[in-house]
Tab-separated table of C-alpha atoms in Angstrom:
chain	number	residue	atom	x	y	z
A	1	UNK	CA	-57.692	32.089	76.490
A	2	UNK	CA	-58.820	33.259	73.086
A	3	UNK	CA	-62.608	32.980	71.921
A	4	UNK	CA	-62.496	34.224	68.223
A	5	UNK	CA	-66.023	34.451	66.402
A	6	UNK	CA	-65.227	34.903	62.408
A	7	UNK	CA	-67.670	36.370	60.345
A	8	UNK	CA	-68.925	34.574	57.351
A	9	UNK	CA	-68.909	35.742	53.664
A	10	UNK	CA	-71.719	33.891	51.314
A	11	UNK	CA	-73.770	34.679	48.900
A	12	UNK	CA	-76.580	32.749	50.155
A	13	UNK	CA	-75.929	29.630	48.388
A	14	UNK	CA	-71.714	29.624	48.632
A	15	UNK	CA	-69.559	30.022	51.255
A	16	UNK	CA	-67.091	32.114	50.141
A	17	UNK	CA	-63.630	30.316	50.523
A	18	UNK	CA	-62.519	33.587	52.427
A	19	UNK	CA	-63.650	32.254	55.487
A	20	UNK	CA	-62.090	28.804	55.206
A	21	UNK	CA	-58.497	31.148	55.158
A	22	UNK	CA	-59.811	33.786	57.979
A	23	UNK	CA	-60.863	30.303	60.139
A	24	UNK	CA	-57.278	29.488	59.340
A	25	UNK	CA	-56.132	32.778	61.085
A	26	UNK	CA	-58.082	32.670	63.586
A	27	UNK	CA	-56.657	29.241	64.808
A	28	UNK	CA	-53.650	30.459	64.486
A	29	UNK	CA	-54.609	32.540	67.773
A	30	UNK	CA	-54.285	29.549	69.728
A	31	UNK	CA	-57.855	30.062	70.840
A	32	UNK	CA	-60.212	28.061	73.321
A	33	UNK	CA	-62.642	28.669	70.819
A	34	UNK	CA	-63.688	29.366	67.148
A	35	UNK	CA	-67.268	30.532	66.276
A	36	UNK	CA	-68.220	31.390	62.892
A	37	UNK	CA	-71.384	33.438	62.366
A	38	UNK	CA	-73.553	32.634	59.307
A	39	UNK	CA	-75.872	35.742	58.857
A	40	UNK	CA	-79.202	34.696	56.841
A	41	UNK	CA	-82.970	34.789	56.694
A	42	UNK	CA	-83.049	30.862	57.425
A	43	UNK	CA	-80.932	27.813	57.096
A	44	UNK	CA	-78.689	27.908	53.609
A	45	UNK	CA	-75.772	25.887	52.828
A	46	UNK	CA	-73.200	27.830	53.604
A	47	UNK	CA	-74.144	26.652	56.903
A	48	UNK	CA	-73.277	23.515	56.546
A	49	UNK	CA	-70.383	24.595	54.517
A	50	UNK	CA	-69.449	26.551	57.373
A	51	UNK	CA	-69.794	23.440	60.018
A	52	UNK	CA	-67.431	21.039	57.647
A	53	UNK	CA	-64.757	23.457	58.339
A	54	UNK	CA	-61.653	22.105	60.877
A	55	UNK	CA	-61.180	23.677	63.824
A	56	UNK	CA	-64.998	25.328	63.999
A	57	UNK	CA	-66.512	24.919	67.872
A	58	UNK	CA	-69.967	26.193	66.723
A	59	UNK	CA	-71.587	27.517	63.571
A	60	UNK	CA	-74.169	30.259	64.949
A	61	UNK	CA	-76.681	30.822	62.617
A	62	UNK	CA	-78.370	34.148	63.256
A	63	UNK	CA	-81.504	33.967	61.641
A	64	UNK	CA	-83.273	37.824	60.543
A	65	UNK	CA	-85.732	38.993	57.442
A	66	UNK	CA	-82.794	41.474	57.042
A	67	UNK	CA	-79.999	39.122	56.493
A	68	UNK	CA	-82.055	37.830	53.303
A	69	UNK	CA	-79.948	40.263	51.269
A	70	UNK	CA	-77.775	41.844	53.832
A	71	UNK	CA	-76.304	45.170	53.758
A	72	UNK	CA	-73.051	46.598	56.177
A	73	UNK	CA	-75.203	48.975	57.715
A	74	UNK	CA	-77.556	46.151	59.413
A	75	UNK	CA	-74.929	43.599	59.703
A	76	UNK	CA	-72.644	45.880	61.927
A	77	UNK	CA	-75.479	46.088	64.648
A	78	UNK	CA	-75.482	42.426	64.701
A	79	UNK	CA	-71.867	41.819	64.551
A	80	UNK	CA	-71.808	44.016	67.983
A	81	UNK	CA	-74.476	42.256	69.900
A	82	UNK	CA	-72.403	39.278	69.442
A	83	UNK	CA	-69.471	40.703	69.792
A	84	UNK	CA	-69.487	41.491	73.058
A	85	UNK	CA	-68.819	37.323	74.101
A	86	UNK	CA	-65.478	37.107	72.689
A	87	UNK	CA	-62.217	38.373	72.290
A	88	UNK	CA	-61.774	38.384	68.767
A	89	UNK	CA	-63.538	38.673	65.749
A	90	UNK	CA	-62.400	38.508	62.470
A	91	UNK	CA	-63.864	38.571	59.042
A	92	UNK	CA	-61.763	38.393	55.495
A	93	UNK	CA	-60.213	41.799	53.937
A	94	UNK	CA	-62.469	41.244	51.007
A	95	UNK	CA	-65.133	44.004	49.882
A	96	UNK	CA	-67.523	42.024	52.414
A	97	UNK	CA	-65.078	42.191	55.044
A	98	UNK	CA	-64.010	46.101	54.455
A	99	UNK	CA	-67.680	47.286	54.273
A	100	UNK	CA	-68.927	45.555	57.604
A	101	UNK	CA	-66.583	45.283	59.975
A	102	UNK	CA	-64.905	48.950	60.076
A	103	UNK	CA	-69.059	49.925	60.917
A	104	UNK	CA	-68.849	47.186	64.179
A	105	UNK	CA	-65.516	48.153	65.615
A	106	UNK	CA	-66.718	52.159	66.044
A	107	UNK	CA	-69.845	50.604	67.419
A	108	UNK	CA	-67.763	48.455	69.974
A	109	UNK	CA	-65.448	52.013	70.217
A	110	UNK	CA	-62.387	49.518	69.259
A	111	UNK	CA	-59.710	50.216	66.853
A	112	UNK	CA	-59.609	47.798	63.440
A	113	UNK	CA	-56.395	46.615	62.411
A	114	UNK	CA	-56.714	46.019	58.739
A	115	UNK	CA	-55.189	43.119	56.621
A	116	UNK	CA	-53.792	40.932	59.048
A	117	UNK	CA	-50.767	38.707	57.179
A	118	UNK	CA	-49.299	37.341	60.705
A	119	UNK	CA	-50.273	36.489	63.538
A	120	UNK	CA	-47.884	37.125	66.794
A	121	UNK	CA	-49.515	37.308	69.586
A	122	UNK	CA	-52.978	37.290	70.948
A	123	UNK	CA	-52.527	41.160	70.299
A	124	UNK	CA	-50.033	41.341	68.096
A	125	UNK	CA	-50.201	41.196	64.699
A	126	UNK	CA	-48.305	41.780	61.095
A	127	UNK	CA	-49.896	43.601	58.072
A	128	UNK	CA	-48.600	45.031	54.791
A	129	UNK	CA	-47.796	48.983	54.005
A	130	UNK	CA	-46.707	51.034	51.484
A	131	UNK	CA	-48.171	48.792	48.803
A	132	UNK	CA	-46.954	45.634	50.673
A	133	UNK	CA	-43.173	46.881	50.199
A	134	UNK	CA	-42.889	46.856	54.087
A	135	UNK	CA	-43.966	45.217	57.127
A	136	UNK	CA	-45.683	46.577	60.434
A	137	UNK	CA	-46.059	44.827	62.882
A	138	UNK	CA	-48.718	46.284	65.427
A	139	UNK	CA	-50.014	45.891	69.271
A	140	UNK	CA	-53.914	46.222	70.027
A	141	UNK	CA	-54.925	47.842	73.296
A	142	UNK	CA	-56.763	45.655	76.151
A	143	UNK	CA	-60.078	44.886	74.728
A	144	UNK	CA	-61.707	42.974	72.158
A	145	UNK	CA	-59.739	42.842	68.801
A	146	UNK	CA	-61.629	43.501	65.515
A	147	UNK	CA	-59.564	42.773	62.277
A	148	UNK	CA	-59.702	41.674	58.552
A	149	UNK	CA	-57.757	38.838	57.930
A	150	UNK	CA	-55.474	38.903	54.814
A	151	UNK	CA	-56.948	35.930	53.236
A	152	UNK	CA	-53.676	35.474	50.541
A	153	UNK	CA	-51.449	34.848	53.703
A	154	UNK	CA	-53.092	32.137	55.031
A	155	UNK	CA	-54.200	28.283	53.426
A	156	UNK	CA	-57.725	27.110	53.695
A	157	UNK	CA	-58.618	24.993	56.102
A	158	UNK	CA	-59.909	21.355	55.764
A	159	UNK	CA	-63.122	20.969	54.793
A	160	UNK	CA	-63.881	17.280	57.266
A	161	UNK	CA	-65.146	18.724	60.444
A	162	UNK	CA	-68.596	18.082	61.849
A	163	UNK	CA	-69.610	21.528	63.812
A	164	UNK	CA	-72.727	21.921	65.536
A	165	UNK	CA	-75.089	24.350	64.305
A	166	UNK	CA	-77.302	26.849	66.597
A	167	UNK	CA	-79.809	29.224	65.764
A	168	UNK	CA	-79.683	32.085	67.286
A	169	UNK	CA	-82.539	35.632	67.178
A	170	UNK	CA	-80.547	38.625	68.387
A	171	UNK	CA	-82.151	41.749	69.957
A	172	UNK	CA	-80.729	44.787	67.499
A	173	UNK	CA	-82.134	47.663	66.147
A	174	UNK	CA	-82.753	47.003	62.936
A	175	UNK	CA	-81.802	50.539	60.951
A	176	UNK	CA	-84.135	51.320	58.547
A	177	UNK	CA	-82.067	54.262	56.578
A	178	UNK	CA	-80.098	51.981	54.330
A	179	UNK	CA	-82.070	49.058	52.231
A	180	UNK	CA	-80.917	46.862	49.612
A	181	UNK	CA	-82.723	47.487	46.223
A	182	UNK	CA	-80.305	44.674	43.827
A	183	UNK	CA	-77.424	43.727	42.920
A	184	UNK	CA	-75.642	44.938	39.418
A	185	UNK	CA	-72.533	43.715	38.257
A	186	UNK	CA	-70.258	42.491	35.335
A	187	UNK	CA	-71.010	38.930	34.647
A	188	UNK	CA	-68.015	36.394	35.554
A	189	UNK	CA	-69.482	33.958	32.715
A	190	UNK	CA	-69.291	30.872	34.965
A	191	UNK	CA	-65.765	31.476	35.734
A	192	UNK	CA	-64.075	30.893	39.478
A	193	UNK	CA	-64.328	34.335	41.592
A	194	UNK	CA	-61.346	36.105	41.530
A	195	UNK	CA	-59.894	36.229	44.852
A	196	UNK	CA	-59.999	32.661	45.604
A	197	UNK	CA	-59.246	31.057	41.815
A	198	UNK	CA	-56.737	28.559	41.487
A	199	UNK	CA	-55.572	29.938	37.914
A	200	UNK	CA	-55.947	33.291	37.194
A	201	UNK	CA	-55.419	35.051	33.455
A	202	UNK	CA	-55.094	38.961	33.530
A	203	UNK	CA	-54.427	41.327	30.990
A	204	UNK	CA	-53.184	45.275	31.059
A	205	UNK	CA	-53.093	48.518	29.003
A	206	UNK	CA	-50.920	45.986	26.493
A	207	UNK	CA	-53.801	44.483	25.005
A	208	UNK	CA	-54.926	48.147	23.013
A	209	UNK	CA	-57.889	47.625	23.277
A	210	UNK	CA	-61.655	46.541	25.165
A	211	UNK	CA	-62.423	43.796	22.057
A	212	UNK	CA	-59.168	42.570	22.508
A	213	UNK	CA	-59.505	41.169	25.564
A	214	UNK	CA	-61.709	38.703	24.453
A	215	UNK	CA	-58.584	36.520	24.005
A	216	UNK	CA	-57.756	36.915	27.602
A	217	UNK	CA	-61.268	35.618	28.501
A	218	UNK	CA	-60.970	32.990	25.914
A	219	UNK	CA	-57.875	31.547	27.795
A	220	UNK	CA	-59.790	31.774	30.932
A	221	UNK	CA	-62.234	29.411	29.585
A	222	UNK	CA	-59.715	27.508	28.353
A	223	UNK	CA	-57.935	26.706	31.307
A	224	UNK	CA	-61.269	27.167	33.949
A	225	UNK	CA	-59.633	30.589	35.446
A	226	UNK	CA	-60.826	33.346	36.962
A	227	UNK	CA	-60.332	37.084	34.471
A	228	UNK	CA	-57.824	39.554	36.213
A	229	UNK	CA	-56.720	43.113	34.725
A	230	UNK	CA	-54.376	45.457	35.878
A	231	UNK	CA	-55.541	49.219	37.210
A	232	UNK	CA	-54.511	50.769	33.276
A	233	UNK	CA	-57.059	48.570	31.913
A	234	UNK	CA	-59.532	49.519	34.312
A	235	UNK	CA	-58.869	53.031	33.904
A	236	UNK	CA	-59.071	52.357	30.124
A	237	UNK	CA	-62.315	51.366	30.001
A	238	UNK	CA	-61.255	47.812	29.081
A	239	UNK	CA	-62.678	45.836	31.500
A	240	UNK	CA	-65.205	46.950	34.572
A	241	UNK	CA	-63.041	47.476	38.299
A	242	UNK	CA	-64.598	44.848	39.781
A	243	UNK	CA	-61.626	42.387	37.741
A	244	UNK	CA	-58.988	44.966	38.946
A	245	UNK	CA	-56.092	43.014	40.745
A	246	UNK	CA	-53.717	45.413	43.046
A	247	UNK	CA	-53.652	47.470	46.458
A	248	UNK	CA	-56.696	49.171	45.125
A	249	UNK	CA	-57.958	45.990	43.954
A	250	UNK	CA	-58.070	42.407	44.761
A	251	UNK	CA	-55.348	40.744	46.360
A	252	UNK	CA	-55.121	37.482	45.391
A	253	UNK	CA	-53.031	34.143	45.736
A	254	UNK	CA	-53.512	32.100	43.095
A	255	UNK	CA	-51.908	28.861	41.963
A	256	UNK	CA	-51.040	29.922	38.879
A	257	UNK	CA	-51.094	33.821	37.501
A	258	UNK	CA	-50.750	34.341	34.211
A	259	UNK	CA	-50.420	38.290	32.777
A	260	UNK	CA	-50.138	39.610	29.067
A	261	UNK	CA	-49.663	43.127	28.655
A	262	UNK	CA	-48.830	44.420	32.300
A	263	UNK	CA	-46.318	46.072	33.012
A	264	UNK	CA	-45.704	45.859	36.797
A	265	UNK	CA	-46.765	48.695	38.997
A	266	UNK	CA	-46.111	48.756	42.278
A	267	UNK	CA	-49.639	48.710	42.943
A	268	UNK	CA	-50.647	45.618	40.720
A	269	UNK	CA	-47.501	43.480	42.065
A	270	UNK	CA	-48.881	44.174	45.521
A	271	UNK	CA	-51.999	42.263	44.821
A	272	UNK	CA	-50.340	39.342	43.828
A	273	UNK	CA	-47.028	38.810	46.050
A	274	UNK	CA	-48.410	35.579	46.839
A	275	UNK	CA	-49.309	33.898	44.076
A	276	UNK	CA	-47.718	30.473	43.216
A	277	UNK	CA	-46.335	30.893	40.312
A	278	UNK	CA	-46.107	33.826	37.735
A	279	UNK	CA	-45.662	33.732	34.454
A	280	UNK	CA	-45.830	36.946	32.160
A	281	UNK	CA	-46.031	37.991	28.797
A	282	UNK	CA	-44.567	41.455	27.852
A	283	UNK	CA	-43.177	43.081	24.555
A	284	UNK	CA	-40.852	45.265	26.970
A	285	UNK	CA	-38.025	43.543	27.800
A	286	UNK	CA	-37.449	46.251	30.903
A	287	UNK	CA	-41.025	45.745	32.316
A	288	UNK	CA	-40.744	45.602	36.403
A	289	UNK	CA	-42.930	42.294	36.050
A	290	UNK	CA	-40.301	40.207	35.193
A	291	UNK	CA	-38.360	40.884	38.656
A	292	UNK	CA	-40.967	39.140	40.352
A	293	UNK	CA	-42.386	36.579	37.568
A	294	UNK	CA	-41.137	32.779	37.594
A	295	UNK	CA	-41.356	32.824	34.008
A	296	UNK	CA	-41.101	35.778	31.737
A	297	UNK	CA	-41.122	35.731	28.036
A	298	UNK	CA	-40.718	38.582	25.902
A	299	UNK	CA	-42.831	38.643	23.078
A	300	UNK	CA	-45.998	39.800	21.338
A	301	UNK	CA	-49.095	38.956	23.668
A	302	UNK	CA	-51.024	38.697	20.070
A	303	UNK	CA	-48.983	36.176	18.923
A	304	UNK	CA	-48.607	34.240	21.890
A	305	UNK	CA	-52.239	34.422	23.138
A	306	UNK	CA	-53.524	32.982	19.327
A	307	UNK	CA	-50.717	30.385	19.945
A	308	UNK	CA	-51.871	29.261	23.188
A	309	UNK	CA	-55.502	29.348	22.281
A	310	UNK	CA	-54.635	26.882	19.236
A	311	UNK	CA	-52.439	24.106	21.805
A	312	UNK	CA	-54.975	23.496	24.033
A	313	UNK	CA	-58.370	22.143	23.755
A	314	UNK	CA	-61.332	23.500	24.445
A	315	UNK	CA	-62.780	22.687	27.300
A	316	UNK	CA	-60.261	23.093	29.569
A	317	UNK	CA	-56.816	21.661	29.877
């Protein structure tokens, strides 16, 4: 039988939903077991966060100085000591998940299989290549498995489980040569986090110009979304990269996606295969969005953005 332990995401005060969709995965394995590990200097409430979610055996809360602000490079150390008592582990393919677990799988001397979308078999698993155009499906050798889940493939799990919690103090080698100094970052205003927003407004190379996206983060507010911007914008200096949506950015599966000025790269439509519903905004009639949007309307995004702005309240609708 299965033992999965999944590594949780949080920021020291939020669980990031991430995990509630890489618990999904995990269970998914059919497993005896599901442990997710909660990585902190002391007790925080993503622990408990952690401990409400169904199908969690135990929430292990590993307890260090180091994991006050954690870094990849002291995580992965800890991620192998426990490691070693399952068959699984699992963490989500966000930049959290990317940075750590890749460091613990050369440490266990284990392949990582990246972006798991399917699960097949204890060992067997689907992903995404070539900018999710295709499917692969791939076989681990014997040993433990160490893989980033995919979180857009999979629904969160229920939040109305009762988990035990145990503190645990692991014997590592805590390295010294990488530290964390702070944290520096675009502001997200208040707004949802990108990757697991139930309504998300982007905009792309359409809108000109950096001021002008001030209507795209208007309508955010408007309708309580996350901001999203396509890899031109980024590139344009229109918005920072941490808002790109794509292969080389975020994949996400929102609700609802709303996007004014994109075009449609293959790239960009990659990040958001599985969103809901799509609904873009393009002056190009021809645009490669509108082959995978629900609704498409061709138009002016600076007439239509001004329009929407005026028909709903602020506030939120």
């Amino acid at each position: 039988m299965s033992k999965v332990l999944v590594i949780a995401e949080h920021d020291g005060e939020i669980l990031n939903p991430s995990t509630s969709r890489t618990v999904a995965c995990a269970l998914a394995l059919g497993p005896e077991a599901v442990d997710v590990a909660v990585f902190a200097e002391a007790e925080t409430k993503p622990v408990q966060a952690a401990a409400r979610l169904n199908g969690v055996t135990r929430v292990l809360l590993v307890e260090h100085a180091a994991n006050r602000s954690p870094v990849a490079a002291v995580l992965a150390p800890q991620v192998y000591a426990l490691a070693r008592d399952y068959t699984h582990v699992l963490a989500p393919a966000t930049t959290f998940g990317k940075d750590v677990l890749p460091r613990a799988a050369a440490l266990l001397g284990v392949p990582q299989v990246s972006d798991v979308m399917r699960v097949i078999d204890r060992n067997v698993f689907e992903r995404p290549i070539y900018a999710g155009n295709a499917l692969e499906t791939i076989e681990t050798p014997p040993g433990i498995v160490v893989a980033t889940v995919r979180t857009a493939s999979f629904k969160a799990v229920p939040e109305t489980g009762s988990a035990p919690v145990e503190k645990i103090s692991l014997d590592f080698d805590c390295p010294t040569h990488t530290r964390f100094l702070r944290v520096e970052g675009s502001s997200a205003g208040g707004r949802p986090d990108l990757q697991s927003a139930r309504v998300v407004v982007s905009g792309g190379r359409g809108l000109g110009a950096k001021e002008n996206f001030d209507l795209i983060y208007a309508l955010a507010d408007r309708l309580g979304a996350a901001v999203g911007a396509s890899r031109a914008a980024v590139d344009a200096g229109f918005v920072p990269n941490d808002l790109q949506v794509g292969q080389t950015g975020k994949i996400i599966a929102p609700e609802l996606y709303l996007a004014f000025g994109i075009s449609g790269a293959i790239q960009h439509l990659a990040g958001i295969k599985d969103a809901g519903t799509i609904v873009a905004v393009n002056k190009d009639p021809d645009a490669p969005i509108f082959e995978v949007a629900d609704i498409g309307l061709v138009g002016d995004l600076f007439e239509v953005l001004p329009t929407l702005l005026e028909a709903l309240p602020k506030g939120g609708s």
